[in-house]
Amino acid sequence: MKDGFGRRVTYLRLSVTELCNLRCRYCMPAEGICKKRHEDMMTEEETIRAVRAAASLGISKVRITGGEPLVKKNILSICEKTAAVPGIRQVCMTTNGTLLAGMAGPLKEAGVARLNLSLDTLDRDRYRSMTRVGSLDDALAGLEAALSAGFEQVKINAVLIGGFNDEEIPALAALTKDYPADVRFIELMPMGTEFGETAYLPCDTVLERLPELRPEEPDGGVARLYRLPGAKGRVGLISPVSSHFCGSCSRLRLTADGKVKPCLHSPAEYGIRGLDEEGMRQVMLQAIQAKPRQHDPLWEGQGSGAGRTMNQIGG
Ligand code: SAM
Ligand code: SF4
């Protein structure tokens, strides 16, 4: 299905929970979030109905996210049923990885093909400070488990934060020498973050710090791709702030409380709770037609217009 600007919408970011076992400073307030009532959240049955509705509109790729998808008790069942929906060709997941050891194999069995693991630092104290409660060892155990489980692809995502992890750019990029995984640096977005604009670093900082990076062919994704000499994986630069990719946006989002969002940075949301599949389909159609041409500049004026924190949307 094409939107009003001729962009084909094929990719659903499906948030299955707002809850998380971590409290990353750029994502969530220290006290966590005000827990919504269970009955206000999508049921598993509604979630799968929504995936079927999305697939009928041409969505073929689903990324399961949150909050932290692995805190959701029925996550394996959601993955398995999502992967079984006719028309869905690829199911991926974004996770902080801290609960992944022991779950990587079952997730693969349940049909998850690709995994993105968030890891902003390789320093134990910094990891604890950034996540407020997390353990780097758990995240690294998750990474090892992901790499052994035989996923089609494992990517490591690091948000670039000036004064926090910029000195670790070489060490994080060097993970691509040890592991057959891409490392992607992502620009910090102003979404309920504890950090102000001074912490924002454009992705070009990575190119300045690592002049040995060599460009690689684009693979159709949002990252500009490079490789360190002899590395197994690639280094990706994702620049939602310095050079947004709205022109090729193929995404629709569904929040854990049943709101379809046409754009990450727009307050527009369309409720689908309680609707049958055709009703959900109609609402998604409306949301696709309402996709804006582009979002306003981030870190300027009002910043993101999302109206929710990242964990409440599904990053
Ligand atoms: N809990 C999972 C995780 O951390 O991977 C999935 C949800 S998390 C909201 C998805 C992604 O959003 C993570 O890679 C995280 O680093 C990113 N993210 C959260 N807040 C962000 C911000 N303010 N700017 C840029 N990326 C952000
Ligand atoms: Fe949780 Fe992911 Fe947000 Fe960190 S970025 S608080 S792990 S949802």
GROMACS .gro file of C-alpha atoms and ligand atoms in nm:
model
  350
    1MET     CA    1   0.000   0.000   0.000
    2LYS     CA    2   0.135   0.342  -0.097
    3ASP     CA    3   0.091   0.653   0.115
    4GLY     CA    4  -0.007   0.999  -0.010
    5PHE     CA    5   0.353   1.066  -0.121
    6GLY     CA    6   0.399   0.744  -0.318
    7ARG     CA    7   0.600   0.565  -0.050
    8ARG     CA    8   0.527   0.194  -0.021
    9VAL     CA    9   0.447   0.098   0.340
   10THR     CA   10   0.577  -0.254   0.403
   11TYR     CA   11   0.719  -0.246   0.755
   12LEU     CA   12   0.533  -0.260   1.087
   13ARG     CA   13   0.707  -0.174   1.414
   14LEU     CA   14   0.496  -0.366   1.662
   15SER     CA   15   0.534  -0.270   2.027
   16VAL     CA   16   0.419  -0.551   2.256
   17THR     CA   17   0.474  -0.375   2.590
   18GLU     CA   18   0.567  -0.036   2.738
   19LEU     CA   19   0.735  -0.208   3.031
   20CYS     CA   20   1.107  -0.264   3.058
   21ASN     CA   21   1.356  -0.417   3.298
   22LEU     CA   22   1.595  -0.124   3.234
   23ARG     CA   23   1.553   0.254   3.266
   24CYS     CA   24   1.781   0.400   2.998
   25ARG     CA   25   1.834   0.770   3.058
   26TYR     CA   26   1.756   0.864   2.697
   27CYS     CA   27   1.433   0.666   2.691
   28MET     CA   28   1.252   0.652   3.025
   29PRO     CA   29   1.221   0.855   3.343
   30ALA     CA   30   1.405   0.720   3.652
   31GLU     CA   31   1.083   0.623   3.824
   32GLY     CA   32   0.977   0.418   3.522
   33ILE     CA   33   0.643   0.482   3.363
   34CYS     CA   34   0.296   0.499   3.508
   35LYS     CA   35   0.183   0.141   3.451
   36LYS     CA   36  -0.134   0.130   3.244
   37ARG     CA   37  -0.415  -0.107   3.333
   38HIS     CA   38  -0.382  -0.453   3.183
   39GLU     CA   39  -0.724  -0.416   3.024
   40ASP     CA   40  -0.609  -0.102   2.839
   41MET     CA   41  -0.339  -0.291   2.651
   42MET     CA   42  -0.372  -0.499   2.335
   43THR     CA   43  -0.446  -0.866   2.397
   44GLU     CA   44  -0.244  -1.129   2.212
   45GLU     CA   45  -0.548  -1.207   2.000
   46GLU     CA   46  -0.592  -0.837   1.905
   47THR     CA   47  -0.221  -0.808   1.828
   48ILE     CA   48  -0.229  -1.098   1.583
   49ARG     CA   49  -0.551  -0.966   1.430
   50ALA     CA   50  -0.371  -0.634   1.376
   51VAL     CA   51  -0.078  -0.812   1.210
   52ARG     CA   52  -0.325  -0.988   0.978
   53ALA     CA   53  -0.487  -0.653   0.894
   54ALA     CA   54  -0.145  -0.500   0.828
   55ALA     CA   55  -0.042  -0.794   0.608
   56SER     CA   56  -0.359  -0.751   0.401
   57LEU     CA   57  -0.237  -0.394   0.326
   58GLY     CA   58   0.102  -0.513   0.201
   59ILE     CA   59   0.306  -0.516   0.521
   60SER     CA   60   0.558  -0.800   0.490
   61LYS     CA   61   0.811  -0.721   0.762
   62VAL     CA   62   0.734  -0.692   1.135
   63ARG     CA   63   0.978  -0.575   1.400
   64ILE     CA   64   0.871  -0.669   1.751
   65THR     CA   65   0.982  -0.409   2.003
   66GLY     CA   66   0.873  -0.223   2.316
   67GLY     CA   67   0.956  -0.139   2.600
   68GLU     CA   68   1.148  -0.461   2.635
   69PRO     CA   69   0.975  -0.736   2.437
   70LEU     CA   70   1.142  -1.011   2.641
   71VAL     CA   71   0.965  -0.906   2.964
   72LYS     CA   72   0.636  -1.002   2.797
   73LYS     CA   73   0.532  -1.347   2.925
   74ASN     CA   74   0.368  -1.461   2.600
   75ILE     CA   75   0.641  -1.324   2.372
   76LEU     CA   76   0.722  -1.660   2.211
   77SER     CA   77   0.360  -1.718   2.125
   78ILE     CA   78   0.329  -1.364   1.978
   79CYS     CA   79   0.640  -1.421   1.765
   80GLU     CA   80   0.524  -1.761   1.646
   81LYS     CA   81   0.175  -1.641   1.552
   82THR     CA   82   0.311  -1.326   1.385
   83ALA     CA   83   0.552  -1.532   1.173
   84ALA     CA   84   0.263  -1.759   1.070
   85VAL     CA   85   0.045  -1.475   0.933
   86PRO     CA   86   0.019  -1.514   0.554
   87GLY     CA   87   0.213  -1.235   0.381
   88ILE     CA   88   0.456  -1.179   0.670
   89ARG     CA   89   0.794  -1.271   0.527
   90GLN     CA   90   1.024  -1.150   0.800
   91VAL     CA   91   0.992  -1.115   1.178
   92CYS     CA   92   1.267  -0.924   1.357
   93MET     CA   93   1.310  -0.809   1.716
   94THR     CA   94   1.481  -0.522   1.895
   95THR     CA   95   1.589  -0.606   2.250
   96ASN     CA   96   1.827  -0.483   2.517
   97GLY     CA   97   1.952  -0.842   2.525
   98THR     CA   98   1.976  -0.872   2.903
   99LEU     CA   99   1.713  -1.152   2.913
  100LEU     CA  100   1.829  -1.314   2.593
  101ALA     CA  101   2.059  -1.585   2.728
  102GLY     CA  102   1.829  -1.888   2.736
  103MET     CA  103   1.571  -1.723   2.511
  104ALA     CA  104   1.768  -1.680   2.191
  105GLY     CA  105   1.713  -2.039   2.072
  106PRO     CA  106   1.338  -2.042   2.148
  107LEU     CA  107   1.298  -1.704   1.972
  108LYS     CA  108   1.466  -1.841   1.663
  109GLU     CA  109   1.241  -2.149   1.681
  110ALA     CA  110   0.940  -1.918   1.712
  111GLY     CA  111   1.026  -1.760   1.376
  112VAL     CA  112   1.233  -1.453   1.465
  113ALA     CA  113   1.486  -1.424   1.182
  114ARG     CA  114   1.685  -1.116   1.278
  115LEU     CA  115   1.777  -0.956   1.605
  116ASN     CA  116   1.889  -0.603   1.694
  117LEU     CA  117   2.057  -0.573   2.030
  118SER     CA  118   2.102  -0.235   2.198
  119LEU     CA  119   2.445  -0.180   2.353
  120ASP     CA  120   2.573   0.175   2.406
  121THR     CA  121   2.889   0.104   2.604
  122LEU     CA  122   3.135  -0.173   2.685
  123ASP     CA  123   3.217  -0.026   3.024
  124ARG     CA  124   3.039  -0.190   3.321
  125ASP     CA  125   2.997   0.126   3.528
  126ARG     CA  126   2.878   0.330   3.231
  127TYR     CA  127   2.631   0.058   3.135
  128ARG     CA  128   2.487   0.060   3.485
  129SER     CA  129   2.477   0.440   3.489
  130MET     CA  130   2.308   0.466   3.148
  131THR     CA  131   2.049   0.194   3.215
  132ARG     CA  132   2.021   0.291   3.585
  133VAL     CA  133   1.975  -0.077   3.682
  134GLY     CA  134   2.124  -0.302   3.412
  135SER     CA  135   2.428  -0.531   3.404
  136LEU     CA  136   2.669  -0.524   3.110
  137ASP     CA  137   2.749  -0.892   3.170
  138ASP     CA  138   2.384  -0.984   3.109
  139ALA     CA  139   2.380  -0.786   2.783
  140LEU     CA  140   2.705  -0.947   2.665
  141ALA     CA  141   2.574  -1.294   2.756
  142GLY     CA  142   2.267  -1.208   2.546
  143LEU     CA  143   2.488  -1.107   2.255
  144GLU     CA  144   2.681  -1.435   2.273
  145ALA     CA  145   2.354  -1.629   2.290
  146ALA     CA  146   2.218  -1.441   1.989
  147LEU     CA  147   2.532  -1.512   1.787
  148SER     CA  148   2.524  -1.884   1.873
  149ALA     CA  149   2.153  -1.928   1.801
  150GLY     CA  150   2.198  -1.897   1.423
  151PHE     CA  151   1.984  -1.592   1.344
  152GLU     CA  152   2.002  -1.471   0.984
  153GLN     CA  153   2.141  -1.143   1.112
  154VAL     CA  154   2.241  -0.987   1.444
  155LYS     CA  155   2.298  -0.612   1.470
  156ILE     CA  156   2.425  -0.410   1.762
  157ASN     CA  157   2.273  -0.063   1.804
  158ALA     CA  158   2.452   0.212   1.998
  159VAL     CA  159   2.301   0.556   2.057
  160LEU     CA  160   2.573   0.821   2.024
  161ILE     CA  161   2.582   1.040   2.332
  162GLY     CA  162   2.839   1.320   2.355
  163GLY     CA  163   3.031   1.314   2.682
  164PHE     CA  164   2.908   0.962   2.756
  165ASN     CA  165   3.016   0.707   2.496
  166ASP     CA  166   3.186   0.908   2.219
  167GLU     CA  167   3.530   0.798   2.338
  168GLU     CA  168   3.411   0.439   2.290
  169ILE     CA  169   3.334   0.480   1.918
  170PRO     CA  170   3.651   0.286   1.817
  171ALA     CA  171   3.589   0.007   2.072
  172LEU     CA  172   3.223  -0.033   1.975
  173ALA     CA  173   3.307  -0.033   1.603
  174ALA     CA  174   3.583  -0.289   1.670
  175LEU     CA  175   3.314  -0.540   1.776
  176THR     CA  176   3.269  -0.591   1.400
  177LYS     CA  177   3.620  -0.739   1.392
  178ASP     CA  178   3.540  -0.998   1.659
  179TYR     CA  179   3.181  -1.077   1.567
  180PRO     CA  180   2.993  -1.137   1.239
  181ALA     CA  181   2.754  -0.857   1.337
  182ASP     CA  182   2.695  -0.501   1.217
  183VAL     CA  183   2.739  -0.220   1.470
  184ARG     CA  184   2.512   0.077   1.403
  185PHE     CA  185   2.553   0.418   1.560
  186ILE     CA  186   2.224   0.606   1.602
  187GLU     CA  187   2.183   0.978   1.660
  188LEU     CA  188   2.021   1.073   1.989
  189MET     CA  189   1.665   1.197   1.944
  190PRO     CA  190   1.493   1.439   2.183
  191MET     CA  191   1.230   1.199   2.317
  192GLY     CA  192   1.187   1.228   2.690
  193THR     CA  193   1.563   1.206   2.715
  194GLU     CA  194   1.749   1.319   3.025
  195PHE     CA  195   2.017   1.453   2.791
  196GLY     CA  196   1.994   1.796   2.632
  197GLU     CA  197   2.103   1.909   2.289
  198THR     CA  198   2.466   1.932   2.402
  199ALA     CA  199   2.474   1.550   2.417
  200TYR     CA  200   2.363   1.518   2.054
  201LEU     CA  201   2.642   1.414   1.815
  202PRO     CA  202   2.593   1.382   1.440
  203CYS     CA  203   2.685   1.042   1.298
  204ASP     CA  204   2.962   1.204   1.095
  205THR     CA  205   3.155   1.212   1.423
  206VAL     CA  206   3.209   0.837   1.371
  207LEU     CA  207   3.371   0.903   1.031
  208GLU     CA  208   3.598   1.167   1.188
  209ARG     CA  209   3.707   0.928   1.464
  210LEU     CA  210   3.754   0.632   1.228
  211PRO     CA  211   3.905   0.758   0.899
  212GLU     CA  212   3.991   0.396   0.809
  213LEU     CA  213   3.620   0.318   0.752
  214ARG     CA  214   3.551   0.231   0.389
  215PRO     CA  215   3.205   0.281   0.230
  216GLU     CA  216   2.998  -0.028   0.149
  217GLU     CA  217   2.710  -0.070  -0.095
  218PRO     CA  218   2.372   0.037   0.051
  219ASP     CA  219   2.148  -0.259   0.141
  220GLY     CA  220   1.813  -0.080   0.118
  221GLY     CA  221   1.801  -0.003   0.492
  222VAL     CA  222   1.822   0.336   0.665
  223ALA     CA  223   2.191   0.305   0.763
  224ARG     CA  224   2.486   0.439   0.563
  225LEU     CA  225   2.726   0.146   0.559
  226TYR     CA  226   3.102   0.121   0.607
  227ARG     CA  227   3.357  -0.145   0.701
  228LEU     CA  228   3.677  -0.146   0.901
  229PRO     CA  229   3.964  -0.317   0.716
  230GLY     CA  230   3.930  -0.695   0.753
  231ALA     CA  231   3.617  -0.674   0.971
  232LYS     CA  232   3.348  -0.944   0.962
  233GLY     CA  233   3.062  -0.701   1.018
  234ARG     CA  234   2.980  -0.354   0.890
  235VAL     CA  235   2.953  -0.021   1.067
  236GLY     CA  236   2.621   0.155   1.004
  237LEU     CA  237   2.533   0.520   1.061
  238ILE     CA  238   2.168   0.600   1.128
  239SER     CA  239   2.103   0.974   1.117
  240PRO     CA  240   1.740   1.055   1.199
  241VAL     CA  241   1.848   1.407   1.306
  242SER     CA  242   2.123   1.526   1.069
  243SER     CA  243   1.978   1.371   0.755
  244HIS     CA  244   1.636   1.226   0.816
  245PHE     CA  245   1.519   0.942   0.595
  246CYS     CA  246   1.153   1.047   0.570
  247GLY     CA  247   1.167   1.039   0.188
  248SER     CA  248   1.200   0.661   0.190
  249CYS     CA  249   0.999   0.587   0.505
  250SER     CA  250   0.818   0.253   0.474
  251ARG     CA  251   0.704   0.228   0.836
  252LEU     CA  252   0.385   0.210   1.030
  253ARG     CA  253   0.386   0.173   1.409
  254LEU     CA  254   0.147   0.004   1.647
  255THR     CA  255   0.176   0.082   2.018
  256ALA     CA  256   0.114  -0.170   2.294
  257ASP     CA  257  -0.206   0.017   2.388
  258GLY     CA  258  -0.343  -0.020   2.037
  259LYS     CA  259  -0.263   0.308   1.863
  260VAL     CA  260  -0.147   0.312   1.502
  261LYS     CA  261   0.113   0.586   1.452
  262PRO     CA  262   0.185   0.706   1.097
  263CYS     CA  263   0.512   0.873   1.208
  264LEU     CA  264   0.743   0.837   1.508
  265HIS     CA  265   0.765   1.213   1.555
  266SER     CA  266   0.403   1.307   1.503
  267PRO     CA  267   0.136   1.311   1.778
  268ALA     CA  268  -0.121   1.160   1.538
  269GLU     CA  269  -0.251   0.822   1.654
  270TYR     CA  270  -0.544   0.606   1.549
  271GLY     CA  271  -0.702   0.360   1.794
  272ILE     CA  272  -0.778   0.002   1.689
  273ARG     CA  273  -0.870  -0.166   2.017
  274GLY     CA  274  -1.189  -0.368   2.005
  275LEU     CA  275  -1.214  -0.357   1.624
  276ASP     CA  276  -1.254  -0.661   1.400
  277GLU     CA  277  -0.991  -0.727   1.130
  278GLU     CA  278  -1.171  -0.519   0.866
  279GLY     CA  279  -1.211  -0.231   1.113
  280MET     CA  280  -0.839  -0.245   1.195
  281ARG     CA  281  -0.759  -0.254   0.824
  282GLN     CA  282  -0.964   0.060   0.761
  283VAL     CA  283  -0.795   0.247   1.046
  284MET     CA  284  -0.450   0.141   0.921
  285LEU     CA  285  -0.542   0.259   0.573
  286GLN     CA  286  -0.636   0.597   0.718
  287ALA     CA  287  -0.306   0.610   0.910
  288ILE     CA  288  -0.105   0.522   0.596
  289GLN     CA  289  -0.280   0.799   0.402
  290ALA     CA  290  -0.202   1.039   0.689
  291LYS     CA  291   0.173   0.974   0.686
  292PRO     CA  292   0.332   1.320   0.677
  293ARG     CA  293   0.586   1.400   0.405
  294GLN     CA  294   0.848   1.450   0.676
  295HIS     CA  295   0.878   1.535   1.043
  296ASP     CA  296   0.989   1.873   1.175
  297PRO     CA  297   1.360   1.918   1.248
  298LEU     CA  298   1.462   1.747   1.573
  299TRP     CA  299   1.656   1.935   1.842
  300GLU     CA  300   1.523   2.263   1.701
  301GLY     CA  301   1.228   2.452   1.843
  302GLN     CA  302   0.974   2.203   1.974
  303GLY     CA  303   1.183   1.889   1.910
  304SER     CA  304   1.000   1.562   1.855
  305GLY     CA  305   0.623   1.593   1.839
  306ALA     CA  306   0.578   1.226   1.934
  307GLY     CA  307   0.391   1.303   2.256
  308ARG     CA  308   0.520   0.979   2.409
  309THR     CA  309   0.853   0.847   2.531
  310MET     CA  310   1.034   0.588   2.317
  311ASN     CA  311   0.933   0.294   2.535
  312GLN     CA  312   0.568   0.400   2.496
  313ILE     CA  313   0.592   0.404   2.117
  314GLY     CA  314   0.828   0.121   2.034
  315GLY     CA  315   1.170   0.231   1.917
  316SAM     N1  316   1.411  -0.233   2.487
  316SAM     C1  317   1.455  -0.262   2.357
  316SAM     C2  318   1.593  -0.206   2.331
  316SAM     O1  319   1.640  -0.123   2.408
  316SAM     O2  320   1.654  -0.246   2.232
  316SAM     C3  321   1.359  -0.217   2.249
  316SAM     C4  322   1.292  -0.084   2.267
  316SAM     S1  323   1.401   0.057   2.261
  316SAM     C5  324   1.286   0.190   2.283
  316SAM     C6  325   1.442   0.058   2.089
  316SAM     C7  326   1.561   0.141   2.049
  316SAM     O3  327   1.532   0.278   2.070
  316SAM     C8  328   1.689   0.111   2.128
  316SAM     O4  329   1.791   0.076   2.036
  316SAM     C9  330   1.720   0.242   2.193
  316SAM     O5  331   1.858   0.263   2.204
  316SAM    C10  332   1.653   0.342   2.103
  316SAM     N2  333   1.624   0.470   2.167
  316SAM    C11  334   1.554   0.492   2.281
  316SAM     N3  335   1.549   0.623   2.311
  316SAM    C12  336   1.619   0.686   2.214
  316SAM    C13  337   1.651   0.823   2.187
  316SAM     N4  338   1.611   0.922   2.268
  316SAM     N5  339   1.725   0.852   2.077
  316SAM    C14  340   1.768   0.753   1.993
  316SAM     N6  341   1.739   0.621   2.012
  316SAM    C15  342   1.667   0.589   2.121
  317SF4    FE1  343   1.415  -0.019   2.805
  317SF4    FE2  344   1.498  -0.022   2.554
  317SF4    FE3  345   1.406   0.206   2.664
  317SF4    FE4  346   1.636   0.107   2.747
  317SF4     S1  347   1.590   0.181   2.540
  317SF4     S2  348   1.468   0.182   2.879
  317SF4     S3  349   1.606  -0.108   2.731
  317SF4     S4  350   1.289   0.026   2.626
   0.00000   0.00000   0.00000
